[in-house]
Amino acid sequence: MIFDFIVVGAGSAGCIVASRLSESGRHSVLLIEAGGEDKSFWFKIPVGYAKSYYNPRVNWMYRTEPEANLGGRRIYAPRGKVQGGSGSINAMVFVRGAAEDFEDWRAAGNPGWGFDEVLPFFRKLETHARGESPWHGDNGPIHVTPMRGATHPVSDAFLDACDELGIPLNEDFNGATIAGAGVYDVNTRRGQRSHSSAEYLRPALKRPNLSIERQAHARRLLIEQDGRVSGVEVIQRGEVRKFTARREVVLAAGAVDTPKLMQLSGLGDGCQLFVHGIETRKHLPAVGKNLQDHLCTSFYYRSKQPTLNGEFASLIGQARFGLTWLLKRSGPFAMSVNQAGGFFRGSPEETRPNIQVYFNPLSYRIPDSPKASLTPEPYPGFLIAFNACRPTSKGTISIASPEASDAPLIRPNYLSTDRDIQEVLQGSRLMRRIADARALDGWVEEEVSPSKAADTDDKLLDYFRLNSGSIYHLCGTCAMGSDPRESVVDARLRVHGVPGLRVVDASVFPNITAGNINAPTMMVAEKGAAMILEDTTSV
Ligand SMILES: Cc1cc2nc3c(=O)[nH]c(=O)nc-3n(C[C@H](O)[C@H](O)[C@H](O)COP(=O)(O)OP(=O)(O)OC[C@H]3O[C@@H](n4cnc5c(N)ncnc54)[C@H](O)[C@@H]3O)c2cc1C
């Protein structure tokens, strides 16, 4: 079957790209997705996040290789395997990133990606509850809702604690600056997940020129003798199928699977491909390199006053929250548990915020085994978590074998720089300063973990090494840049030296952004789709 464009991966980015490319009706578009449809009620209700966390039907459930600096642990790396991708299973915290992040993108050899140039695409993709402003759009598909005004009293006490420490309060992390403490925005519309599958793809699928193949796993790209990519080979319900693209194939399979698919197709480091018996079609040494992520840990507190633990743990409490959601589309089931937080300077010497904080009015352990469920601790509690905004450790994604069905080797190489270790210590001390503030006196009964016994840098670092985990912001594995030795795509997201192929997803980030990365991934998709259409009409 022949289409103008084929988009591989119906995730946060792919749904947007397929929708925009098909909008004019002039181009035929096929979207290929390895997972099924995101029809279940649990994708709609924000609290449904916990249901997909360990569900292999909708989640690739990857693990890293043993991480040397984290006690040899294999870190859990969930990824959405369903229409909507990771955007269907994520926690919906909506943060664009710092303006400086995009200045760095531009400075890395990418004209057109500075903050003033990406802001119009952030505005285009959103309808913000605050209405239109220089910072916000009011006419885009994704609905963004501030949680301000709906937070738990302990979250408000956290903000008072920050104020007491002289940390400025920030009304809007997606406004003039991310710096300071505040309440997060979430991508919800009337208490339901507002993501690219629901808001872009579902309406677009009514168009006759857009088709989707679900349960279709792309296993390699079809490449002509002259090196041009002409289509995709997929496995669908045990059958091999080939689809042809007249114009372009767009890879949007995410930061793990996009480099994997390129390597399986002979696009990657020639030596690495040789080891697996794969013929090199284009030596692109940067494919799968530059992997970045945010590594996070939580400090746990027993509370003197009730938090959400009791209600989340009891059937009556759950029924009450469920009813509030059903009748009013509000309450804790309509929100992220990451209610408050912000972007802080870990020491006075830091020139910009380098530590991101999450405050949860609930304490729960995330079990490392799919057999256990995410349950609140059996007493009132809350947690404060942190990660470095711009960690400097870099890792790799590489195929484990020439078989598409084998998971790739994920090696983030966490905590491999002195800078990242210093930031762990800065973040740990910051947690303590906040919890010790007078404003939290009425709440903090005890620091349960790491506990006050962790009273030296070495002990705090050990706690982090043994308890930290990904917060699922893998990116950068097909980075954008001008040098084909160090990057994979150019500033128009075309793969260097491979006609007919682009990458438009979180893989193209030259550097991770300060904050959660779904919003910048969707921005990349809006801008990427606009560039593809510009280049198509100018042919
Ligand atoms: C549990 C979790 C919580 C998160 N919380 C937040 C948050 O609160 N805020 C935030 O900003 N970010 C969050 N993130 C991160 C964010 O959701 C992702 O970074 C973002 O969705 C990545 O978008 P993407 O389009 O690059 O990839 P994805 O959305 O992962 O999409 C890739 C798609 O490609 C499909 N695919 C992969 N391989 C193939 C193949 N070979 N053939 C066909 N299809 C294929 C996948 O099934 C998937 O649908 C979270 C992520 C997770 C997993």
Coordinates of C-alpha atoms and ligand atoms in Angstrom, one line a residue:
M1 CA 0.0 0.0 0.0
I2 CA 1.3 3.5 -0.9
F3 CA 1.0 6.7 1.1
D4 CA 2.6 10.1 0.9
F5 CA 3.8 9.9 4.5
I6 CA 4.3 7.1 6.9
V7 CA 4.6 8.0 10.6
V8 CA 6.0 5.3 12.8
G9 CA 4.7 5.4 16.4
A10 CA 1.4 7.0 17.6
G11 CA 2.8 8.5 20.8
S12 CA 2.9 12.1 22.1
A13 CA 4.7 13.3 19.0
G14 CA 3.4 10.8 16.3
C15 CA -0.3 11.6 16.9
I16 CA 0.4 15.3 16.3
V17 CA 2.6 14.8 13.2
A18 CA 0.0 12.5 11.6
S19 CA -2.8 14.8 12.4
R20 CA -1.0 18.0 11.0
L21 CA 0.2 16.2 7.9
S22 CA -3.3 15.1 7.0
E23 CA -5.0 18.3 7.9
S24 CA -5.1 19.9 4.4
G25 CA -6.5 16.7 2.9
R26 CA -3.8 16.9 0.2
H27 CA -1.5 14.2 1.5
S28 CA -2.3 10.6 2.4
V29 CA -0.9 9.6 5.7
L30 CA -0.4 6.2 7.5
L31 CA 0.3 6.0 11.2
I32 CA 1.8 2.7 12.4
E33 CA 1.5 1.8 16.1
A34 CA 2.8 -1.3 17.9
G35 CA 0.1 -1.1 20.6
G36 CA -3.7 -1.0 20.6
E37 CA -6.2 1.7 21.1
D38 CA -6.3 3.8 24.3
K39 CA -10.0 3.2 24.8
S40 CA -10.1 2.2 28.5
F41 CA -11.6 4.5 31.1
W42 CA -8.2 4.3 33.0
F43 CA -6.5 6.3 30.3
K44 CA -9.0 9.1 30.7
I45 CA -9.1 9.5 34.5
P46 CA -5.8 11.0 35.7
V47 CA -5.5 8.6 38.7
G48 CA -5.6 5.7 36.1
Y49 CA -1.8 6.3 35.8
A50 CA -1.3 3.6 38.5
K51 CA -3.1 1.0 36.3
S52 CA -0.8 1.3 33.3
Y53 CA 2.4 1.5 35.3
Y54 CA 3.1 -2.2 35.2
N55 CA 0.7 -3.4 32.6
P56 CA 2.5 -5.2 29.7
R57 CA -0.5 -4.8 27.4
V58 CA 0.0 -1.1 27.2
N59 CA 3.6 -0.6 28.4
W60 CA 6.9 -1.8 27.0
M61 CA 8.1 -2.1 30.6
Y62 CA 11.8 -1.7 29.7
R63 CA 14.6 -1.9 32.2
T64 CA 18.1 -0.5 31.9
E65 CA 21.2 -2.7 32.1
P66 CA 22.7 -2.8 35.6
E67 CA 23.8 0.7 36.4
A68 CA 27.3 0.8 38.0
N69 CA 26.7 4.0 40.0
L70 CA 23.4 2.9 41.4
G71 CA 24.4 -0.3 43.1
G72 CA 24.2 -2.4 39.9
R73 CA 20.4 -2.0 39.9
R74 CA 18.4 -2.3 36.7
I75 CA 16.2 0.8 36.6
Y76 CA 12.6 0.5 35.5
A77 CA 11.9 2.5 32.3
P78 CA 8.2 2.3 31.4
R79 CA 7.2 3.5 27.9
G80 CA 3.6 3.6 26.5
K81 CA 2.8 0.8 24.0
V82 CA -0.6 2.1 23.1
Q83 CA -2.2 4.8 21.0
G84 CA -1.0 8.0 22.6
G85 CA 2.3 6.4 23.6
S86 CA 3.8 7.5 26.9
G87 CA 1.4 10.4 26.7
S88 CA -1.4 8.0 27.5
I89 CA 0.3 6.6 30.6
N90 CA 2.2 9.6 32.0
A91 CA 1.6 11.8 35.1
M92 CA 0.5 14.8 33.0
V93 CA 2.7 17.4 34.7
F94 CA 3.0 20.1 32.0
V95 CA 6.3 22.1 32.0
R96 CA 7.8 23.6 28.9
G97 CA 11.4 24.0 30.2
A98 CA 13.6 27.0 30.8
A99 CA 14.1 29.5 28.0
E100 CA 17.9 28.8 28.3
D101 CA 17.3 25.1 27.4
F102 CA 16.2 26.1 23.9
E103 CA 18.9 28.7 23.6
D104 CA 21.3 25.8 24.1
W105 CA 19.4 23.8 21.4
R106 CA 20.0 26.7 19.0
A107 CA 23.6 27.1 20.0
A108 CA 24.2 23.4 19.3
G109 CA 24.0 24.2 15.6
N110 CA 20.2 24.3 15.2
P111 CA 18.9 27.6 13.8
G112 CA 15.2 28.1 14.4
W113 CA 15.1 26.4 17.8
G114 CA 15.8 29.3 20.2
F115 CA 13.1 30.1 22.8
D116 CA 11.5 32.9 20.8
E117 CA 11.3 30.6 17.8
V118 CA 9.7 27.6 19.7
L119 CA 7.3 29.7 21.8
P120 CA 4.8 30.1 19.0
F121 CA 4.5 26.3 18.7
F122 CA 4.0 25.9 22.5
R123 CA 1.2 28.5 22.2
K124 CA -0.2 26.7 19.2
L125 CA -0.6 23.4 20.9
E126 CA -2.4 24.6 24.0
T127 CA -5.6 26.0 25.3
H128 CA -4.5 27.3 28.6
A129 CA -7.1 27.8 31.4
R130 CA -5.6 31.3 32.1
G131 CA -6.6 32.4 28.6
E132 CA -4.5 34.0 25.9
S133 CA -1.3 36.0 26.8
P134 CA 2.1 36.5 25.4
W135 CA 3.0 33.2 27.1
H136 CA -0.1 31.2 26.5
G137 CA -2.4 30.0 23.7
D138 CA -6.2 29.7 24.0
N139 CA -7.0 27.9 20.8
G140 CA -4.9 24.7 20.7
P141 CA -5.9 21.1 21.1
I142 CA -4.1 20.3 24.4
H143 CA -5.9 21.7 27.4
V144 CA -3.7 22.9 30.2
T145 CA -5.1 23.3 33.7
P146 CA -3.4 24.8 36.7
M147 CA -3.8 22.7 39.9
R148 CA -3.6 26.0 41.9
G149 CA -6.6 26.4 44.2
A150 CA -7.2 22.6 44.4
T151 CA -4.2 21.6 46.4
H152 CA -4.1 19.8 49.8
P153 CA -3.3 22.0 52.8
V154 CA 0.0 20.2 53.3
S155 CA 1.0 21.3 49.7
D156 CA 0.1 24.9 50.8
A157 CA 2.3 24.5 53.9
F158 CA 5.2 23.4 51.5
L159 CA 4.8 26.7 49.6
D160 CA 4.8 28.6 52.9
A161 CA 8.0 26.8 53.8
C162 CA 9.6 27.8 50.5
D163 CA 8.5 31.4 51.1
E164 CA 10.1 31.3 54.5
L165 CA 13.4 30.2 53.0
G166 CA 13.3 33.1 50.6
I167 CA 12.5 31.1 47.5
P168 CA 10.3 33.2 45.3
L169 CA 6.8 31.9 44.6
N170 CA 6.1 31.4 40.9
E171 CA 2.4 31.6 39.7
D172 CA 3.2 30.1 36.4
F173 CA 6.2 27.8 35.5
N174 CA 5.2 28.2 31.9
G175 CA 5.3 31.9 32.0
A176 CA 8.2 34.4 32.2
T177 CA 10.5 32.1 34.2
I178 CA 10.5 28.6 35.7
A179 CA 12.3 29.7 38.8
G180 CA 10.7 29.4 42.2
A181 CA 8.1 27.3 44.0
G182 CA 4.6 26.9 43.0
V183 CA 1.8 24.6 41.9
Y184 CA 2.1 22.6 38.6
D185 CA -0.1 22.8 35.6
V186 CA -1.4 19.5 34.2
N187 CA -2.7 18.6 30.7
T188 CA -6.3 17.9 31.6
R189 CA -9.6 19.0 30.2
R190 CA -12.5 19.0 32.7
G191 CA -10.7 16.5 34.9
Q192 CA -9.7 14.1 32.1
R193 CA -6.4 13.4 30.4
S194 CA -5.9 15.8 27.5
H195 CA -3.2 14.2 25.3
S196 CA -2.3 14.1 21.7
S197 CA -4.2 10.9 21.1
A198 CA -7.5 12.3 22.4
E199 CA -7.1 15.8 21.1
Y200 CA -5.3 15.6 17.8
L201 CA -5.5 12.0 16.5
R202 CA -9.0 10.9 17.4
P203 CA -10.7 13.8 15.5
A204 CA -8.2 13.6 12.7
L205 CA -9.0 9.9 12.1
K206 CA -12.3 10.9 10.6
R207 CA -10.4 12.2 7.6
P208 CA -10.4 9.8 4.6
N209 CA -6.7 10.6 3.9
L210 CA -5.4 9.4 7.4
S211 CA -5.2 5.7 8.3
I212 CA -3.8 3.9 11.4
E213 CA -2.5 0.4 11.7
R214 CA -2.5 -0.7 15.3
Q215 CA -0.8 -3.8 16.8
A216 CA 1.7 -3.2 13.9
H217 CA 5.3 -3.4 15.0
A218 CA 7.7 -1.7 12.5
R219 CA 10.7 -4.0 12.3
R220 CA 12.8 -2.3 9.7
L221 CA 12.9 0.5 7.2
L222 CA 12.8 -0.2 3.5
I223 CA 15.9 1.5 1.9
E224 CA 16.5 1.8 -1.9
Q225 CA 19.8 1.1 -3.6
D226 CA 20.5 4.9 -3.7
G227 CA 20.0 5.1 0.1
R228 CA 16.6 6.7 0.0
V229 CA 14.1 5.4 2.6
S230 CA 10.9 4.3 0.7
G231 CA 8.8 2.5 3.3
V232 CA 8.4 0.4 6.4
E233 CA 8.2 -3.4 7.0
V234 CA 5.9 -4.3 9.9
I235 CA 4.8 -7.4 11.7
Q236 CA 1.1 -7.3 12.4
R237 CA -0.6 -10.3 14.1
G238 CA 2.1 -12.6 12.9
E239 CA 2.0 -11.4 9.3
V240 CA 4.8 -9.4 7.5
R241 CA 3.4 -6.3 5.7
K242 CA 5.2 -3.6 3.7
F243 CA 4.0 -0.1 3.3
T244 CA 5.5 2.4 0.8
A245 CA 6.0 6.2 1.3
R246 CA 6.1 8.4 -1.7
R247 CA 7.5 11.3 0.1
E248 CA 8.8 10.6 3.6
V249 CA 8.9 8.2 6.5
V250 CA 8.8 10.0 9.9
L251 CA 10.1 8.1 12.9
A252 CA 8.2 8.9 16.1
A253 CA 8.7 5.7 18.1
G254 CA 10.3 7.5 21.1
A255 CA 13.8 7.9 22.5
V256 CA 14.2 4.1 23.0
D257 CA 12.6 2.6 19.9
T258 CA 13.5 5.2 17.2
P259 CA 17.3 4.6 17.5
K260 CA 16.6 0.8 17.8
L261 CA 14.6 0.8 14.5
M262 CA 17.3 2.8 12.8
Q263 CA 20.0 0.4 13.9
L264 CA 17.9 -2.6 12.8
S265 CA 17.7 -0.9 9.4
G266 CA 21.4 -0.5 9.0
L267 CA 21.5 3.2 10.1
G268 CA 23.9 3.5 13.0
D269 CA 27.5 3.0 14.1
G270 CA 29.0 0.7 11.4
C271 CA 31.1 -1.3 13.9
Q272 CA 28.1 -2.0 16.2
L273 CA 26.0 -3.1 13.3
F274 CA 28.7 -5.4 12.0
V275 CA 28.7 -7.2 15.3
H276 CA 25.1 -8.1 14.8
G277 CA 25.5 -9.0 11.1
I278 CA 23.6 -6.0 9.9
E279 CA 24.7 -4.4 6.7
T280 CA 25.5 -0.7 7.2
R281 CA 23.4 1.4 4.9
K282 CA 24.7 4.7 6.4
H283 CA 27.3 5.0 9.0
L284 CA 25.7 7.3 11.6
P285 CA 27.8 6.9 14.8
A286 CA 25.5 9.2 16.9
V287 CA 22.4 7.0 16.6
G288 CA 21.5 5.8 20.2
K289 CA 24.2 8.0 21.8
N290 CA 23.5 11.1 24.0
L291 CA 20.8 9.4 26.0
Q292 CA 19.7 11.7 28.9
D293 CA 17.2 11.3 31.6
H294 CA 16.1 12.8 35.0
L295 CA 17.1 10.6 37.9
C296 CA 15.0 11.3 41.0
T297 CA 14.6 10.2 44.6
S298 CA 12.0 10.9 47.3
F299 CA 12.4 11.9 50.9
Y300 CA 9.5 10.4 53.0
Y301 CA 7.8 12.0 55.9
R302 CA 5.4 10.8 58.5
S303 CA 2.8 13.5 59.1
K304 CA 1.2 14.8 62.3
Q305 CA -2.0 15.6 60.4
P306 CA -4.0 13.6 57.9
T307 CA -2.8 13.7 54.3
L308 CA -4.2 11.8 51.3
N309 CA -2.8 8.5 52.5
G310 CA -5.9 7.5 54.6
E311 CA -8.4 8.2 51.8
F312 CA -6.3 6.7 49.0
A313 CA -5.9 3.5 51.1
S314 CA -9.6 3.1 52.2
L315 CA -12.5 2.0 50.0
I316 CA -14.7 4.7 51.5
G317 CA -12.1 7.4 50.7
Q318 CA -11.6 6.1 47.1
A319 CA -15.4 6.0 46.6
R320 CA -15.6 9.6 47.8
F321 CA -12.9 10.7 45.5
G322 CA -14.4 8.7 42.7
L323 CA -17.8 10.3 43.2
T324 CA -16.3 13.8 43.3
W325 CA -14.6 13.0 39.9
L326 CA -17.8 11.6 38.4
L327 CA -20.0 14.5 39.6
K328 CA -17.7 17.4 39.4
R329 CA -14.7 16.2 37.4
S330 CA -12.5 17.5 40.2
G331 CA -10.7 16.3 43.4
P332 CA -7.5 14.2 43.8
F333 CA -8.6 11.7 41.1
A334 CA -8.6 14.5 38.6
M335 CA -5.1 15.7 39.5
S336 CA -1.5 14.6 39.4
V337 CA -0.1 13.5 42.8
N338 CA 2.8 15.8 42.0
Q339 CA 0.8 18.9 43.2
A340 CA 3.4 21.4 44.1
G341 CA 7.1 21.8 43.6
G342 CA 9.3 24.0 41.5
F343 CA 12.7 24.9 40.2
F344 CA 15.3 25.8 42.8
R345 CA 19.0 26.9 42.9
G346 CA 20.8 24.1 44.8
S347 CA 23.4 26.5 46.1
P348 CA 23.8 30.3 46.0
E349 CA 26.6 29.9 43.4
E350 CA 24.2 28.4 40.8
T351 CA 23.3 31.0 38.2
R352 CA 20.0 29.4 37.3
P353 CA 17.6 26.8 38.8
N354 CA 19.2 23.4 38.7
I355 CA 17.1 21.3 41.0
Q356 CA 13.4 20.4 40.2
V357 CA 11.2 19.5 43.2
Y358 CA 7.9 17.6 43.5
F359 CA 5.7 17.8 46.5
N360 CA 3.1 15.0 47.0
P361 CA 0.5 15.2 49.7
L362 CA 0.6 11.4 49.9
S363 CA 3.5 9.0 50.6
Y364 CA 3.7 5.7 48.7
R365 CA 6.5 3.4 47.7
I366 CA 6.9 2.5 44.0
P367 CA 7.5 -1.3 44.2
D368 CA 10.3 -2.6 41.9
S369 CA 8.2 -5.6 41.1
P370 CA 5.1 -5.7 38.8
K371 CA 3.5 -8.2 41.2
A372 CA 3.2 -5.5 43.9
S373 CA 0.9 -2.5 43.5
L374 CA 1.5 1.2 44.3
T375 CA 0.0 1.5 47.7
P376 CA 0.1 4.4 50.2
E377 CA 2.0 4.0 53.4
P378 CA -0.2 2.9 56.3
Y379 CA 0.0 6.2 58.2
P380 CA -0.4 9.9 57.2
G381 CA 2.5 10.9 55.2
F382 CA 3.9 13.0 52.3
L383 CA 7.0 13.0 50.2
I384 CA 9.3 15.5 48.6
A385 CA 11.2 14.4 45.5
F386 CA 14.0 16.0 43.5
N387 CA 16.1 15.6 40.5
A388 CA 18.8 17.7 38.7
C389 CA 17.3 19.8 36.0
R390 CA 20.1 19.4 33.5
P391 CA 22.1 16.2 34.4
T392 CA 25.3 15.9 32.5
S393 CA 25.6 12.0 32.5
K394 CA 25.0 10.6 29.1
G395 CA 24.3 7.0 28.0
T396 CA 23.3 4.8 25.0
I397 CA 20.6 2.8 23.4
S398 CA 21.8 -0.1 21.3
I399 CA 20.2 -3.2 19.8
A400 CA 20.8 -6.5 21.7
S401 CA 20.4 -8.6 18.5
P402 CA 19.2 -8.2 14.9
E403 CA 15.7 -9.3 16.1
A404 CA 13.0 -6.6 16.3
S405 CA 11.3 -8.5 19.0
D406 CA 14.2 -8.2 21.4
A407 CA 14.3 -5.2 23.8
P408 CA 17.3 -2.9 23.2
L409 CA 20.1 -2.4 25.7
I410 CA 19.4 0.8 27.7
R411 CA 22.5 2.2 29.4
P412 CA 21.8 5.7 30.9
N413 CA 25.1 5.7 32.7
Y414 CA 23.5 7.7 35.6
L415 CA 25.6 9.7 38.0
S416 CA 28.8 9.3 36.0
T417 CA 29.9 12.9 36.4
D418 CA 31.1 14.9 39.4
R419 CA 28.6 17.6 38.6
D420 CA 25.7 15.1 38.9
I421 CA 26.9 13.9 42.2
Q422 CA 27.3 17.4 43.5
E423 CA 23.7 18.1 42.5
V424 CA 22.5 15.0 44.4
L425 CA 24.0 16.5 47.5
Q426 CA 22.6 19.9 46.8
G427 CA 19.1 18.4 46.3
S428 CA 19.3 16.3 49.5
R429 CA 20.3 19.3 51.6
L430 CA 17.5 21.3 50.0
M431 CA 14.9 18.6 51.0
R432 CA 16.1 18.9 54.6
R433 CA 16.0 22.7 54.6
I434 CA 12.4 22.7 53.3
A435 CA 11.2 20.0 55.8
D436 CA 12.9 21.9 58.7
A437 CA 11.1 25.2 57.9
R438 CA 8.7 26.5 60.6
A439 CA 5.8 26.4 58.2
L440 CA 6.0 22.6 58.1
D441 CA 6.3 22.3 61.9
G442 CA 2.7 21.4 62.2
W443 CA 3.1 18.6 59.7
V444 CA 6.5 16.9 60.0
E445 CA 6.4 14.1 62.6
E446 CA 9.5 12.3 61.4
E447 CA 11.7 11.9 58.3
V448 CA 11.1 8.2 57.6
S449 CA 13.6 7.9 54.7
P450 CA 16.5 8.5 54.4
S451 CA 16.0 9.3 58.1
K452 CA 18.1 11.6 60.3
A453 CA 20.7 8.9 60.6
A454 CA 21.8 9.8 57.1
D455 CA 23.8 12.7 58.5
T456 CA 26.8 12.8 56.1
D457 CA 27.3 13.4 52.4
D458 CA 28.4 9.8 52.0
K459 CA 25.2 8.5 53.6
L460 CA 23.0 10.8 51.6
L461 CA 24.7 9.8 48.4
D462 CA 24.3 6.1 49.3
Y463 CA 20.6 6.6 49.9
F464 CA 20.4 8.2 46.4
R465 CA 22.4 5.5 44.7
L466 CA 20.2 2.7 46.2
N467 CA 16.8 4.4 46.0
S468 CA 16.7 6.7 43.0
G469 CA 14.8 5.9 39.8
S470 CA 14.0 7.3 36.4
I471 CA 11.2 9.8 36.1
Y472 CA 10.9 8.6 32.6
H473 CA 12.3 11.5 30.6
L474 CA 14.5 9.5 28.3
C475 CA 15.5 11.7 25.3
G476 CA 18.4 12.8 23.0
T477 CA 19.2 9.5 21.3
C478 CA 18.9 10.9 17.7
A479 CA 20.1 14.4 18.6
M480 CA 19.7 17.4 16.4
G481 CA 22.8 19.1 15.2
S482 CA 25.0 20.1 12.3
D483 CA 27.8 17.5 12.6
P484 CA 26.9 14.0 11.4
R485 CA 29.6 12.6 13.7
E486 CA 27.8 13.9 16.8
S487 CA 24.2 14.2 15.8
V488 CA 21.6 12.3 13.8
V489 CA 19.2 14.9 12.4
D490 CA 19.7 18.4 11.1
A491 CA 17.7 21.4 12.3
R492 CA 14.9 20.5 10.0
L493 CA 14.8 17.0 11.6
R494 CA 16.1 15.3 8.4
V495 CA 18.4 12.3 9.1
H496 CA 21.9 13.3 7.9
G497 CA 22.6 11.8 4.5
V498 CA 19.4 9.6 4.4
P499 CA 16.9 11.1 2.0
G500 CA 13.2 10.4 2.8
L501 CA 13.7 10.0 6.5
R502 CA 13.1 12.3 9.5
V503 CA 12.9 11.8 13.2
V504 CA 10.2 13.8 15.2
D505 CA 10.0 12.8 18.8
A506 CA 11.9 13.1 22.1
S507 CA 15.0 11.5 20.5
V508 CA 15.9 14.8 18.8
F509 CA 16.5 16.9 21.9
P510 CA 20.1 18.1 21.8
N511 CA 20.0 18.5 25.6
I512 CA 17.4 17.5 28.1
T513 CA 15.1 20.4 29.2
A514 CA 14.7 21.5 32.8
G515 CA 11.4 20.0 33.6
N516 CA 9.1 17.3 32.4
I517 CA 9.5 16.6 28.7
N518 CA 6.1 15.8 27.3
A519 CA 5.3 19.5 26.5
P520 CA 8.6 20.1 24.7
T521 CA 8.1 16.8 22.8
M522 CA 4.7 18.0 21.6
M523 CA 6.3 21.3 20.6
V524 CA 8.9 19.4 18.6
A525 CA 6.0 17.6 16.8
E526 CA 4.1 20.8 16.0
K527 CA 7.3 22.4 14.7
G528 CA 8.5 19.3 12.9
A529 CA 5.1 18.8 11.1
A530 CA 5.2 22.5 10.0
M531 CA 8.7 22.1 8.6
I532 CA 7.7 18.9 6.7
L533 CA 4.8 20.7 5.1
E534 CA 6.9 23.7 4.2
D535 CA 9.5 21.5 2.6
T536 CA 6.8 19.5 0.8
T537 CA 5.1 22.5 -0.8
S538 CA 8.4 24.0 -1.8
V539 CA 9.4 20.9 -3.8
Ligands
LIG1 C1 5.1 6.6 33.5 C2 5.5 7.9 32.8 C3 5.2 9.1 33.5 C4 5.6 10.3 32.8 N1 5.2 11.5 33.4 C5 5.4 12.6 32.7 C6 4.8 13.8 33.2 O1 4.1 13.9 34.2 N2 5.0 15.0 32.5 C7 5.8 15.0 31.3 O2 6.0 16.0 30.7 N3 6.3 13.8 30.9 C8 6.1 12.6 31.5 N4 6.6 11.5 31.0 C9 7.4 11.5 29.8 C10 6.6 11.8 28.5 O3 5.3 11.2 28.5 C11 7.4 11.2 27.3 O4 8.7 11.7 27.3 C12 6.8 11.5 26.0 O5 5.5 11.0 25.9 C13 7.6 10.9 24.8 O6 6.9 11.1 23.6 P1 7.4 10.4 22.3 O7 6.4 10.8 21.2 O8 8.8 10.7 22.1 O9 7.3 8.9 22.6 P2 6.1 8.0 23.0 O10 5.0 8.8 23.5 O11 6.7 7.0 24.0 O12 5.6 7.3 21.7 C14 6.3 6.3 21.0 C15 5.2 5.4 20.3 O13 5.8 4.6 19.4 C16 5.3 3.3 19.5 N5 6.4 2.4 19.0 C17 7.6 2.1 19.5 N6 8.3 1.3 18.7 C18 7.5 1.0 17.7 C19 7.7 0.1 16.5 N7 8.8 -0.5 16.3 N8 6.6 0.1 15.6 C20 5.5 0.8 15.9 N9 5.3 1.6 16.9 C21 6.3 1.7 17.8 C22 5.1 3.1 21.0 O14 4.2 2.0 21.2 C23 4.5 4.5 21.3 O15 3.1 4.5 21.1 C24 6.3 10.3 31.6 C25 6.5 9.1 31.0 C26 6.2 7.9 31.6 C27 6.5 6.6 30.8

